[in-house]
Amino acid sequence: MSLRYHDPRSLSPGAVRLPWDRHRVTLLVTSVVLLATVPLAAWSIGFTPFAVLDGLGDIRNLIGRMLPISWTNLPRLLVLLWETFLIAVAGTTLAVALSVPIAFCAARNTTPSRWLYGPARGIIAVTRAIPDLVFAIILVRALGLGALAGALALALNSIGMLGKLYADAIEDIDPAPVDAMRSSGAGQLQTISTAVFPQTLPTVVGVGLYRLDINVRTSPVLGLVGAGGIGMELQNTLRQLRYDRGLAIVVLIFVLIVVVERVSHAVRSSVIGGQDQREGRLAELVRSLEGRRADRRGHRLVMPWTPTRAGQGMAMVTLGALLVASFRQLDITLTDLVAAVPRTLAMMRSMFPPDFVTGIDASLSGLFETLMIAIVATFCGVLLSIPLALLGARTTAYNRLTAALARYGVVGVRGIPELILAIVFVAAVGLGPLAGALALSVGTIGLSAKLMMDALEEVPTAPLQAVASTGASHGQVVAGAVVPQVVPSFVGTVLYQLDVNLRGSVILGIVGAGGIGFLLQNSVRQLQYDRTAAMLIMIFLVVYGIERLSTWLRGRLAVAR
Amino acid sequence: MSEPAASPTTIPAPRGEPIVRARALSRRYGSTVALDEVDLDIHARELCVIFGLSGSGKSTFLRHCNGLQTPSSGSLQVFGIDPATATRRELRGLRQRVGFVFQHFGLVGRLTALGNVLSGGLGRLRGPRYDVSSYPQSMRREALQQLDRVGLADRAFQRADTLSGGQQQRVAIARTLFQRAELVLADEPVASLDPETSEQVMGMLLSICAEDGLTVLCSLHQVDLALGWADRMVGLRDGRVVLDQPARALTSQQAMRVYQRSQHEPDEQSAGWAAVETDAASSPRPRMGDVASEHA
């Protein structure tokens, strides 16, 4: 079709209207369904504007009772905090060690056989869908109170995410070296270790450290169900209504989380970036040592100690030391780990057959409430995140002050685990789904705003400059050149957040913030494991269903672009 | 590193016994015929070039020779073994004797140059290895010597992905030498390199293989480069052998006809294939710029 530009009137109205393609239809339908669901969901859990406003007043009261902060018993708290950190280290390390072989079985290009591929994918899907705190509840029952249950719970839950990301990374590698190894007569295991593993190593380390971050957030929470660490102490102080001491614990947890996040970020970027360009004292020292060694040997057949390698070595030693420390301090031995397997299995055996009959009404309505909390919280949280992300991202920031405020706000929220928020909100507005929805909404900001900021900063800047050079205002540049580029990634973030919130909302119930979590914990307390299993299966189905739905939606929205 | 002579070979190669023996070898992908009843013998110590349009079946033939692909029909014997029916152990044994040089090098970027050379010796070892430190000292010494032959001993501990394209391919050649291959299959080994580097790398591959008395079967686009040193030229078109002559009896024009004839009768399917392959070949994966750093 050729347009006659000389006379715009000759164009039919259809020619200047955006056609309804698959992409736009999907987007419209999704938006309509979502906008219709949210008010219903909000109403069903009593999340009304009035209730929220009332809640804000309650929170102000609570904050009044938290101040002034009380630092009694600080040394003991520090020991507990250290223990909490070590639980996260032990759990993450166990998870990485278990996830790597599982991922090699779950990647299409390295799996030794079809018979291993399916089960490996199954393990990943199941461990991902069951929230960490649920693992903790079960393991505390099976193994008794203490750090072992906590570390194992973290490990099991982490396998889901690590295994999946590792398997994806393995499937994404450059296949050329694999062909080259196979062509030279290398065996399967040799090919994997020489051609595949080095390519996935940055992911193994990077994602592992990222998971450590996440586990440091979860680990304080595990204490709430008796799995060791500082969480138990928090629970106690709140029960005694000593909110001033509680605040001190929350502050400590916050500091731990932020410090670990900073350190892991620094390690990730320096170790994985891996180019030998950092100069300085250390580099010089290393090089001078190196020079001497090379002279003595003449032909060098040993890997030289470059600054990068020295850094990596130091990181390895530190990690090793931490690992030893964690197993020592937490009093976990290999025998314990081995003995944990049959005891957990025995406990799991008593879960079968699952009892779907007893109290099914309560379970279903609990599950429904959980889902509603997740939907409401995702919507509200994302709504709050978008402006924060736009203000904080370097590409769209209005000015430096607002950018810094937005960034610190997000970091601050990220530093407080959702469950701790939930405890605070329960203390303020009372038991029920309202507390859960509020806590999860705030928690959403921490993740969503962060992901959105990252997306905004990764936007190619050429279109921005192009639009700005036509004389457009700041707002016009953001609307015309930035937003269109990030829509797919924002949609992805929302769907991912819904996924995360669904899991989060299950565990909120454990502190009385509504949903199925409360029933779940009760069933374990009353030793009705068959009911626990039934609820876990229902949770798994819903989580899995939502995940499939969001994958499908993301695919549909991405293809048409 | 001394510039090795790119051209003419001194050898009127004594023809040895056939090492590769293809009979009516065919390979189809759906309706596309990649190899069509190919009969071809490659003799010991021969330097043979296969050339032809992209999609004419050169790579497919090479990849059959070490069992990376299996034929639809016909038979193939390499060192008396049929890669398609060999047991896993036989195939491993065969592959140790057959080196493969890839267009995109196939180096593991995160490992050092020496580590990549050493990986050529995996077939002789048992158990998994990672980088240099996991190989025995004696192997390291031999690998370093091979790396020295391609002029890169001073880069032994540099990460492979920080080397230039030409250097990477030289590391890959050293890996094949370290493998102690008797037959070297080279699949457009210089297609990702600039003309000058191509000549240099090709000359290096040739002179070393001639020196060690290896058999070379190489697919190549640059006919002039091939005529400079090959013993024998085999032209493929649409999976069929359309030319098979000693290189010295062949002029550039005669050879180019393998390309031209196909252009006169453009057949849509092969044109489509060509487009696909060219895209793959021009993908920017290998780093061409020389990023030699001061280090090591």
mmCIF file of N, CA, C and O in Angstrom, chain B residues 4-83:
data_model
loop_
_atom_site.group_PDB
_atom_site.id
_atom_site.type_symbol
_atom_site.label_atom_id
_atom_site.label_comp_id
_atom_site.label_asym_id
_atom_site.label_seq_id
_atom_site.Cartn_x
_atom_site.Cartn_y
_atom_site.Cartn_z
ATOM 1 N N PRO B 4 55.742 -17.886 9.314
ATOM 2 C CA PRO B 4 55.984 -19.105 8.557
ATOM 3 C C PRO B 4 55.619 -18.905 7.096
ATOM 4 O O PRO B 4 54.725 -18.121 6.785
ATOM 5 N N ALA B 5 56.296 -19.589 6.213
ATOM 6 C CA ALA B 5 56.014 -19.451 4.789
ATOM 7 C C ALA B 5 54.608 -19.940 4.520
ATOM 8 O O ALA B 5 54.211 -20.998 4.988
ATOM 9 N N ALA B 6 53.831 -19.128 3.807
ATOM 10 C CA ALA B 6 52.443 -19.472 3.595
ATOM 11 C C ALA B 6 52.325 -20.476 2.462
ATOM 12 O O ALA B 6 51.401 -21.257 2.419
ATOM 13 N N SER B 7 53.214 -20.384 1.524
ATOM 14 C CA SER B 7 52.990 -21.138 0.311
ATOM 15 C C SER B 7 54.027 -22.198 0.075
ATOM 16 O O SER B 7 54.599 -22.688 1.018
ATOM 17 N N PRO B 8 54.387 -22.460 -1.097
ATOM 18 C CA PRO B 8 54.209 -23.728 -1.793
ATOM 19 C C PRO B 8 54.798 -24.877 -1.018
ATOM 20 O O PRO B 8 55.802 -24.773 -0.335
ATOM 21 N N THR B 9 54.144 -25.957 -1.174
ATOM 22 C CA THR B 9 54.566 -27.129 -0.456
ATOM 23 C C THR B 9 55.662 -27.812 -1.255
ATOM 24 O O THR B 9 55.680 -27.749 -2.469
ATOM 25 N N THR B 10 56.521 -28.411 -0.534
ATOM 26 C CA THR B 10 57.659 -29.060 -1.179
ATOM 27 C C THR B 10 57.324 -30.486 -1.573
ATOM 28 O O THR B 10 58.127 -31.160 -2.197
ATOM 29 N N ILE B 11 56.105 -30.917 -1.172
ATOM 30 C CA ILE B 11 55.879 -32.348 -1.206
ATOM 31 C C ILE B 11 55.103 -32.789 -2.429
ATOM 32 O O ILE B 11 53.955 -32.401 -2.583
ATOM 33 N N PRO B 12 55.653 -33.620 -3.236
ATOM 34 C CA PRO B 12 54.814 -34.417 -4.107
ATOM 35 C C PRO B 12 54.466 -35.615 -3.248
ATOM 36 O O PRO B 12 55.195 -36.604 -3.201
ATOM 37 N N ALA B 13 53.367 -35.482 -2.496
ATOM 38 C CA ALA B 13 53.165 -36.392 -1.378
ATOM 39 C C ALA B 13 53.095 -37.825 -1.840
ATOM 40 O O ALA B 13 52.384 -38.126 -2.787
ATOM 41 N N PRO B 14 53.836 -38.682 -1.200
ATOM 42 C CA PRO B 14 53.703 -40.094 -1.522
ATOM 43 C C PRO B 14 52.329 -40.559 -1.065
ATOM 44 O O PRO B 14 51.989 -40.421 0.099
ATOM 45 N N ARG B 15 51.557 -41.027 -1.982
ATOM 46 C CA ARG B 15 50.207 -41.442 -1.611
ATOM 47 C C ARG B 15 50.253 -42.688 -0.765
ATOM 48 O O ARG B 15 50.769 -43.715 -1.193
ATOM 49 N N GLY B 16 49.689 -42.598 0.416
ATOM 50 C CA GLY B 16 49.647 -43.769 1.285
ATOM 51 C C GLY B 16 48.336 -44.503 1.101
ATOM 52 O O GLY B 16 47.592 -44.257 0.141
ATOM 53 N N GLU B 17 48.081 -45.395 2.030
ATOM 54 C CA GLU B 17 46.832 -46.162 1.972
ATOM 55 C C GLU B 17 45.662 -45.231 2.277
ATOM 56 O O GLU B 17 45.854 -44.202 2.947
ATOM 57 N N PRO B 18 44.461 -45.556 1.806
ATOM 58 C CA PRO B 18 43.332 -44.669 2.098
ATOM 59 C C PRO B 18 42.993 -44.690 3.595
ATOM 60 O O PRO B 18 42.940 -45.756 4.201
ATOM 61 N N ILE B 19 42.791 -43.483 4.154
ATOM 62 C CA ILE B 19 42.443 -43.361 5.562
ATOM 63 C C ILE B 19 40.938 -43.163 5.713
ATOM 64 O O ILE B 19 40.293 -43.769 6.546
ATOM 65 N N VAL B 20 40.397 -42.311 4.829
ATOM 66 C CA VAL B 20 38.952 -42.095 4.803
ATOM 67 C C VAL B 20 38.420 -42.744 3.535
ATOM 68 O O VAL B 20 38.993 -42.571 2.455
ATOM 69 N N ARG B 21 37.373 -43.496 3.664
ATOM 70 C CA ARG B 21 36.823 -44.191 2.508
ATOM 71 C C ARG B 21 35.299 -44.062 2.561
ATOM 72 O O ARG B 21 34.645 -44.700 3.390
ATOM 73 N N ALA B 22 34.762 -43.173 1.704
ATOM 74 C CA ALA B 22 33.312 -42.954 1.673
ATOM 75 C C ALA B 22 32.735 -43.628 0.437
ATOM 76 O O ALA B 22 33.288 -43.496 -0.651
ATOM 77 N N ARG B 23 31.639 -44.336 0.621
ATOM 78 C CA ARG B 23 30.974 -45.005 -0.493
ATOM 79 C C ARG B 23 29.489 -44.666 -0.487
ATOM 80 O O ARG B 23 28.785 -45.007 0.461
ATOM 81 N N ALA B 24 29.049 -43.970 -1.549
ATOM 82 C CA ALA B 24 27.626 -43.610 -1.697
ATOM 83 C C ALA B 24 27.073 -42.977 -0.420
ATOM 84 O O ALA B 24 25.950 -43.229 -0.003
ATOM 85 N N LEU B 25 27.901 -42.136 0.211
ATOM 86 C CA LEU B 25 27.513 -41.529 1.485
ATOM 87 C C LEU B 25 26.457 -40.447 1.259
ATOM 88 O O LEU B 25 26.669 -39.513 0.487
ATOM 89 N N SER B 26 25.318 -40.594 1.901
ATOM 90 C CA SER B 26 24.239 -39.601 1.742
ATOM 91 C C SER B 26 23.750 -39.151 3.096
ATOM 92 O O SER B 26 23.719 -39.916 4.052
ATOM 93 N N ARG B 27 23.359 -37.893 3.130
ATOM 94 C CA ARG B 27 22.773 -37.369 4.358
ATOM 95 C C ARG B 27 21.657 -36.412 3.967
ATOM 96 O O ARG B 27 21.864 -35.478 3.200
ATOM 97 N N ARG B 28 20.473 -36.655 4.488
ATOM 98 C CA ARG B 28 19.339 -35.777 4.196
ATOM 99 C C ARG B 28 18.824 -35.177 5.492
ATOM 100 O O ARG B 28 18.837 -35.826 6.532
ATOM 101 N N TYR B 29 18.408 -33.900 5.401
ATOM 102 C CA TYR B 29 17.691 -33.268 6.521
ATOM 103 C C TYR B 29 16.301 -32.963 5.994
ATOM 104 O O TYR B 29 16.130 -32.020 5.235
ATOM 105 N N GLY B 30 15.331 -33.746 6.337
ATOM 106 C CA GLY B 30 14.003 -33.548 5.764
ATOM 107 C C GLY B 30 14.095 -33.687 4.259
ATOM 108 O O GLY B 30 14.554 -34.709 3.751
ATOM 109 N N SER B 31 13.720 -32.633 3.549
ATOM 110 C CA SER B 31 13.748 -32.720 2.088
ATOM 111 C C SER B 31 15.069 -32.205 1.531
ATOM 112 O O SER B 31 15.318 -32.294 0.333
ATOM 113 N N THR B 32 15.907 -31.649 2.390
ATOM 114 C CA THR B 32 17.177 -31.107 1.920
ATOM 115 C C THR B 32 18.226 -32.209 1.856
ATOM 116 O O THR B 32 18.366 -32.983 2.799
ATOM 117 N N VAL B 33 18.937 -32.261 0.739
ATOM 118 C CA VAL B 33 20.000 -33.251 0.609
ATOM 119 C C VAL B 33 21.322 -32.553 0.859
ATOM 120 O O VAL B 33 21.731 -31.681 0.093
ATOM 121 N N ALA B 34 21.989 -32.896 1.960
ATOM 122 C CA ALA B 34 23.262 -32.258 2.278
ATOM 123 C C ALA B 34 24.412 -33.002 1.618
ATOM 124 O O ALA B 34 25.370 -32.397 1.147
ATOM 125 N N LEU B 35 24.335 -34.331 1.598
ATOM 126 C CA LEU B 35 25.342 -35.142 0.912
ATOM 127 C C LEU B 35 24.594 -36.121 0.021
ATOM 128 O O LEU B 35 23.633 -36.758 0.451
ATOM 129 N N ASP B 36 25.053 -36.249 -1.230
ATOM 130 C CA ASP B 36 24.319 -37.036 -2.205
ATOM 131 C C ASP B 36 25.268 -38.064 -2.824
ATOM 132 O O ASP B 36 26.035 -37.735 -3.721
ATOM 133 N N GLU B 37 25.250 -39.287 -2.311
ATOM 134 C CA GLU B 37 26.027 -40.380 -2.885
ATOM 135 C C GLU B 37 27.489 -40.001 -3.083
ATOM 136 O O GLU B 37 28.020 -40.091 -4.200
ATOM 137 N N VAL B 38 28.136 -39.574 -2.054
ATOM 138 C CA VAL B 38 29.523 -39.147 -2.174
ATOM 139 C C VAL B 38 30.457 -40.370 -2.105
ATOM 140 O O VAL B 38 30.352 -41.181 -1.189
ATOM 141 N N ASP B 39 31.327 -40.511 -3.125
ATOM 142 C CA ASP B 39 32.402 -41.507 -3.089
ATOM 143 C C ASP B 39 33.705 -40.740 -2.994
ATOM 144 O O ASP B 39 33.998 -39.919 -3.860
ATOM 145 N N LEU B 40 34.480 -40.994 -1.945
ATOM 146 C CA LEU B 40 35.705 -40.217 -1.785
ATOM 147 C C LEU B 40 36.695 -41.011 -0.948
ATOM 148 O O LEU B 40 36.326 -41.601 0.062
ATOM 149 N N ASP B 41 37.958 -41.051 -1.416
ATOM 150 C CA ASP B 41 39.022 -41.658 -0.631
ATOM 151 C C ASP B 41 40.029 -40.584 -0.283
ATOM 152 O O ASP B 41 40.422 -39.808 -1.157
ATOM 153 N N ILE B 42 40.428 -40.534 0.953
ATOM 154 C CA ILE B 42 41.507 -39.629 1.339
ATOM 155 C C ILE B 42 42.681 -40.505 1.786
ATOM 156 O O ILE B 42 42.497 -41.399 2.623
ATOM 157 N N HIS B 43 43.839 -40.234 1.219
ATOM 158 C CA HIS B 43 44.990 -41.117 1.468
ATOM 159 C C HIS B 43 45.891 -40.521 2.524
ATOM 160 O O HIS B 43 45.885 -39.316 2.765
ATOM 161 N N ALA B 44 46.708 -41.383 3.097
ATOM 162 C CA ALA B 44 47.607 -40.942 4.162
ATOM 163 C C ALA B 44 48.554 -39.861 3.648
ATOM 164 O O ALA B 44 49.030 -39.919 2.506
ATOM 165 N N ARG B 45 48.808 -38.883 4.487
ATOM 166 C CA ARG B 45 49.727 -37.769 4.218
ATOM 167 C C ARG B 45 49.281 -36.877 3.072
ATOM 168 O O ARG B 45 50.054 -36.090 2.562
ATOM 169 N N GLU B 46 48.037 -37.004 2.667
ATOM 170 C CA GLU B 46 47.517 -36.154 1.605
ATOM 171 C C GLU B 46 47.059 -34.828 2.214
ATOM 172 O O GLU B 46 46.560 -34.799 3.334
ATOM 173 N N LEU B 47 47.221 -33.737 1.463
ATOM 174 C CA LEU B 47 46.678 -32.452 1.890
ATOM 175 C C LEU B 47 45.536 -32.120 0.938
ATOM 176 O O LEU B 47 45.768 -31.667 -0.184
ATOM 177 N N CYS B 48 44.338 -32.396 1.363
ATOM 178 C CA CYS B 48 43.192 -32.323 0.461
ATOM 179 C C CYS B 48 42.254 -31.194 0.882
ATOM 180 O O CYS B 48 41.921 -31.054 2.057
ATOM 181 N N VAL B 49 41.846 -30.394 -0.115
ATOM 182 C CA VAL B 49 40.922 -29.297 0.171
ATOM 183 C C VAL B 49 39.557 -29.599 -0.428
ATOM 184 O O VAL B 49 39.460 -29.987 -1.594
ATOM 185 N N ILE B 50 38.521 -29.442 0.356
ATOM 186 C CA ILE B 50 37.158 -29.508 -0.181
ATOM 187 C C ILE B 50 36.642 -28.099 -0.294
ATOM 188 O O ILE B 50 36.749 -27.319 0.664
ATOM 189 N N PHE B 51 36.125 -27.746 -1.435
ATOM 190 C CA PHE B 51 35.579 -26.395 -1.554
ATOM 191 C C PHE B 51 34.248 -26.419 -2.268
ATOM 192 O O PHE B 51 33.842 -27.425 -2.857
ATOM 193 N N GLY B 52 33.545 -25.308 -2.229
ATOM 194 C CA GLY B 52 32.212 -25.229 -2.814
ATOM 195 C C GLY B 52 31.401 -24.198 -2.056
ATOM 196 O O GLY B 52 31.835 -23.685 -1.023
ATOM 197 N N LEU B 53 30.208 -23.920 -2.590
ATOM 198 C CA LEU B 53 29.361 -22.907 -1.957
ATOM 199 C C LEU B 53 29.003 -23.293 -0.522
ATOM 200 O O LEU B 53 29.047 -24.467 -0.176
ATOM 201 N N SER B 54 28.625 -22.305 0.252
ATOM 202 C CA SER B 54 28.079 -22.608 1.570
ATOM 203 C C SER B 54 26.848 -23.481 1.392
ATOM 204 O O SER B 54 26.031 -23.212 0.519
ATOM 205 N N GLY B 55 26.741 -24.525 2.159
ATOM 206 C CA GLY B 55 25.594 -25.407 2.042
ATOM 207 C C GLY B 55 25.808 -26.514 1.027
ATOM 208 O O GLY B 55 24.902 -27.290 0.756
ATOM 209 N N SER B 56 27.009 -26.613 0.449
ATOM 210 C CA SER B 56 27.240 -27.661 -0.549
ATOM 211 C C SER B 56 27.588 -28.991 0.108
ATOM 212 O O SER B 56 27.713 -29.993 -0.574
ATOM 213 N N GLY B 57 27.756 -28.994 1.423
ATOM 214 C CA GLY B 57 27.960 -30.267 2.112
ATOM 215 C C GLY B 57 29.361 -30.481 2.657
ATOM 216 O O GLY B 57 29.663 -31.547 3.175
ATOM 217 N N LYS B 58 30.210 -29.444 2.569
ATOM 218 C CA LYS B 58 31.597 -29.587 3.035
ATOM 219 C C LYS B 58 31.643 -29.926 4.526
ATOM 220 O O LYS B 58 32.237 -30.916 4.936
ATOM 221 N N SER B 59 31.009 -29.052 5.321
ATOM 222 C CA SER B 59 31.044 -29.261 6.771
ATOM 223 C C SER B 59 30.398 -30.586 7.129
ATOM 224 O O SER B 59 30.881 -31.313 7.998
ATOM 225 N N THR B 60 29.295 -30.887 6.468
ATOM 226 C CA THR B 60 28.585 -32.125 6.779
ATOM 227 C C THR B 60 29.508 -33.321 6.570
ATOM 228 O O THR B 60 29.550 -34.240 7.398
ATOM 229 N N PHE B 61 30.258 -33.306 5.455
ATOM 230 C CA PHE B 61 31.161 -34.428 5.201
ATOM 231 C C PHE B 61 32.213 -34.538 6.305
ATOM 232 O O PHE B 61 32.470 -35.615 6.842
ATOM 233 N N LEU B 62 32.788 -33.387 6.650
ATOM 234 C CA LEU B 62 33.827 -33.415 7.689
ATOM 235 C C LEU B 62 33.266 -33.928 9.009
ATOM 236 O O LEU B 62 33.902 -34.722 9.697
ATOM 237 N N ARG B 63 32.075 -33.471 9.335
ATOM 238 C CA ARG B 63 31.507 -33.863 10.625
ATOM 239 C C ARG B 63 31.092 -35.329 10.660
ATOM 240 O O ARG B 63 30.943 -35.904 11.730
ATOM 241 N N HIS B 64 30.899 -35.927 9.470
ATOM 242 C CA HIS B 64 30.671 -37.375 9.438
ATOM 243 C C HIS B 64 31.948 -38.135 9.769
ATOM 244 O O HIS B 64 31.900 -39.232 10.305
ATOM 245 N N CYS B 65 33.094 -37.552 9.384
ATOM 246 C CA CYS B 65 34.360 -38.282 9.492
ATOM 247 C C CYS B 65 34.764 -38.556 10.932
ATOM 248 O O CYS B 65 35.608 -39.413 11.179
ATOM 249 N N ASN B 66 34.227 -37.816 11.901
ATOM 250 C CA ASN B 66 34.548 -38.194 13.284
ATOM 251 C C ASN B 66 33.283 -38.457 14.093
ATOM 252 O O ASN B 66 33.279 -38.394 15.301
ATOM 253 N N GLY B 67 32.199 -38.742 13.376
ATOM 254 C CA GLY B 67 31.002 -39.205 14.044
ATOM 255 C C GLY B 67 30.214 -38.127 14.762
ATOM 256 O O GLY B 67 29.353 -38.435 15.576
ATOM 257 N N LEU B 68 30.483 -36.842 14.468
ATOM 258 C CA LEU B 68 29.625 -35.799 15.041
ATOM 259 C C LEU B 68 28.253 -35.866 14.380
ATOM 260 O O LEU B 68 27.260 -35.435 14.952
ATOM 261 N N GLN B 69 28.222 -36.383 13.144
ATOM 262 C CA GLN B 69 26.943 -36.632 12.492
ATOM 263 C C GLN B 69 26.961 -38.029 11.899
ATOM 264 O O GLN B 69 28.030 -38.574 11.639
ATOM 265 N N THR B 70 25.769 -38.583 11.687
ATOM 266 C CA THR B 70 25.701 -39.929 11.130
ATOM 267 C C THR B 70 24.949 -39.889 9.806
ATOM 268 O O THR B 70 24.030 -39.095 9.637
ATOM 269 N N PRO B 71 25.349 -40.753 8.842
ATOM 270 C CA PRO B 71 24.766 -40.707 7.499
ATOM 271 C C PRO B 71 23.350 -41.270 7.455
ATOM 272 O O PRO B 71 22.965 -42.067 8.314
ATOM 273 N N SER B 72 22.608 -40.816 6.440
ATOM 274 C CA SER B 72 21.284 -41.391 6.217
ATOM 275 C C SER B 72 21.427 -42.725 5.508
ATOM 276 O O SER B 72 20.681 -43.659 5.762
ATOM 277 N N SER B 73 22.382 -42.786 4.563
ATOM 278 C CA SER B 73 22.648 -44.061 3.891
ATOM 279 C C SER B 73 24.071 -44.032 3.365
ATOM 280 O O SER B 73 24.728 -43.003 3.380
ATOM 281 N N GLY B 74 24.524 -45.176 2.873
ATOM 282 C CA GLY B 74 25.896 -45.272 2.388
ATOM 283 C C GLY B 74 26.835 -45.644 3.516
ATOM 284 O O GLY B 74 26.413 -45.819 4.653
ATOM 285 N N SER B 75 28.118 -45.764 3.185
ATOM 286 C CA SER B 75 29.051 -46.195 4.215
ATOM 287 C C SER B 75 30.269 -45.285 4.261
ATOM 288 O O SER B 75 30.609 -44.616 3.295
ATOM 289 N N LEU B 76 30.890 -45.265 5.421
ATOM 290 C CA LEU B 76 32.064 -44.429 5.625
ATOM 291 C C LEU B 76 33.001 -45.194 6.550
ATOM 292 O O LEU B 76 32.568 -45.751 7.557
ATOM 293 N N GLN B 77 34.276 -45.236 6.165
ATOM 294 C CA GLN B 77 35.251 -45.857 7.040
ATOM 295 C C GLN B 77 36.388 -44.888 7.275
ATOM 296 O O GLN B 77 36.907 -44.300 6.328
ATOM 297 N N VAL B 78 36.738 -44.683 8.531
ATOM 298 C CA VAL B 78 37.868 -43.847 8.876
ATOM 299 C C VAL B 78 38.802 -44.703 9.709
ATOM 300 O O VAL B 78 38.375 -45.247 10.740
ATOM 301 N N PHE B 79 40.032 -44.859 9.262
ATOM 302 C CA PHE B 79 40.966 -45.792 9.889
ATOM 303 C C PHE B 79 40.319 -47.164 10.036
ATOM 304 O O PHE B 79 40.473 -47.837 11.057
ATOM 305 N N GLY B 80 39.516 -47.553 9.049
ATOM 306 C CA GLY B 80 38.887 -48.866 9.077
ATOM 307 C C GLY B 80 37.714 -49.006 10.016
ATOM 308 O O GLY B 80 37.192 -50.086 10.216
ATOM 309 N N ILE B 81 37.284 -47.875 10.611
ATOM 310 C CA ILE B 81 36.163 -47.936 11.547
ATOM 311 C C ILE B 81 35.020 -47.110 10.983
ATOM 312 O O ILE B 81 35.241 -46.033 10.427
ATOM 313 N N ASP B 82 33.807 -47.610 11.109
ATOM 314 C CA ASP B 82 32.655 -46.818 10.688
ATOM 315 C C ASP B 82 32.159 -46.020 11.894
ATOM 316 O O ASP B 82 31.656 -46.591 12.855
ATOM 317 N N PRO B 83 32.333 -44.678 11.868
ATOM 318 C CA PRO B 83 31.968 -43.876 13.053
ATOM 319 C C PRO B 83 30.496 -44.030 13.423
ATOM 320 O O PRO B 83 30.131 -43.871 14.583
#
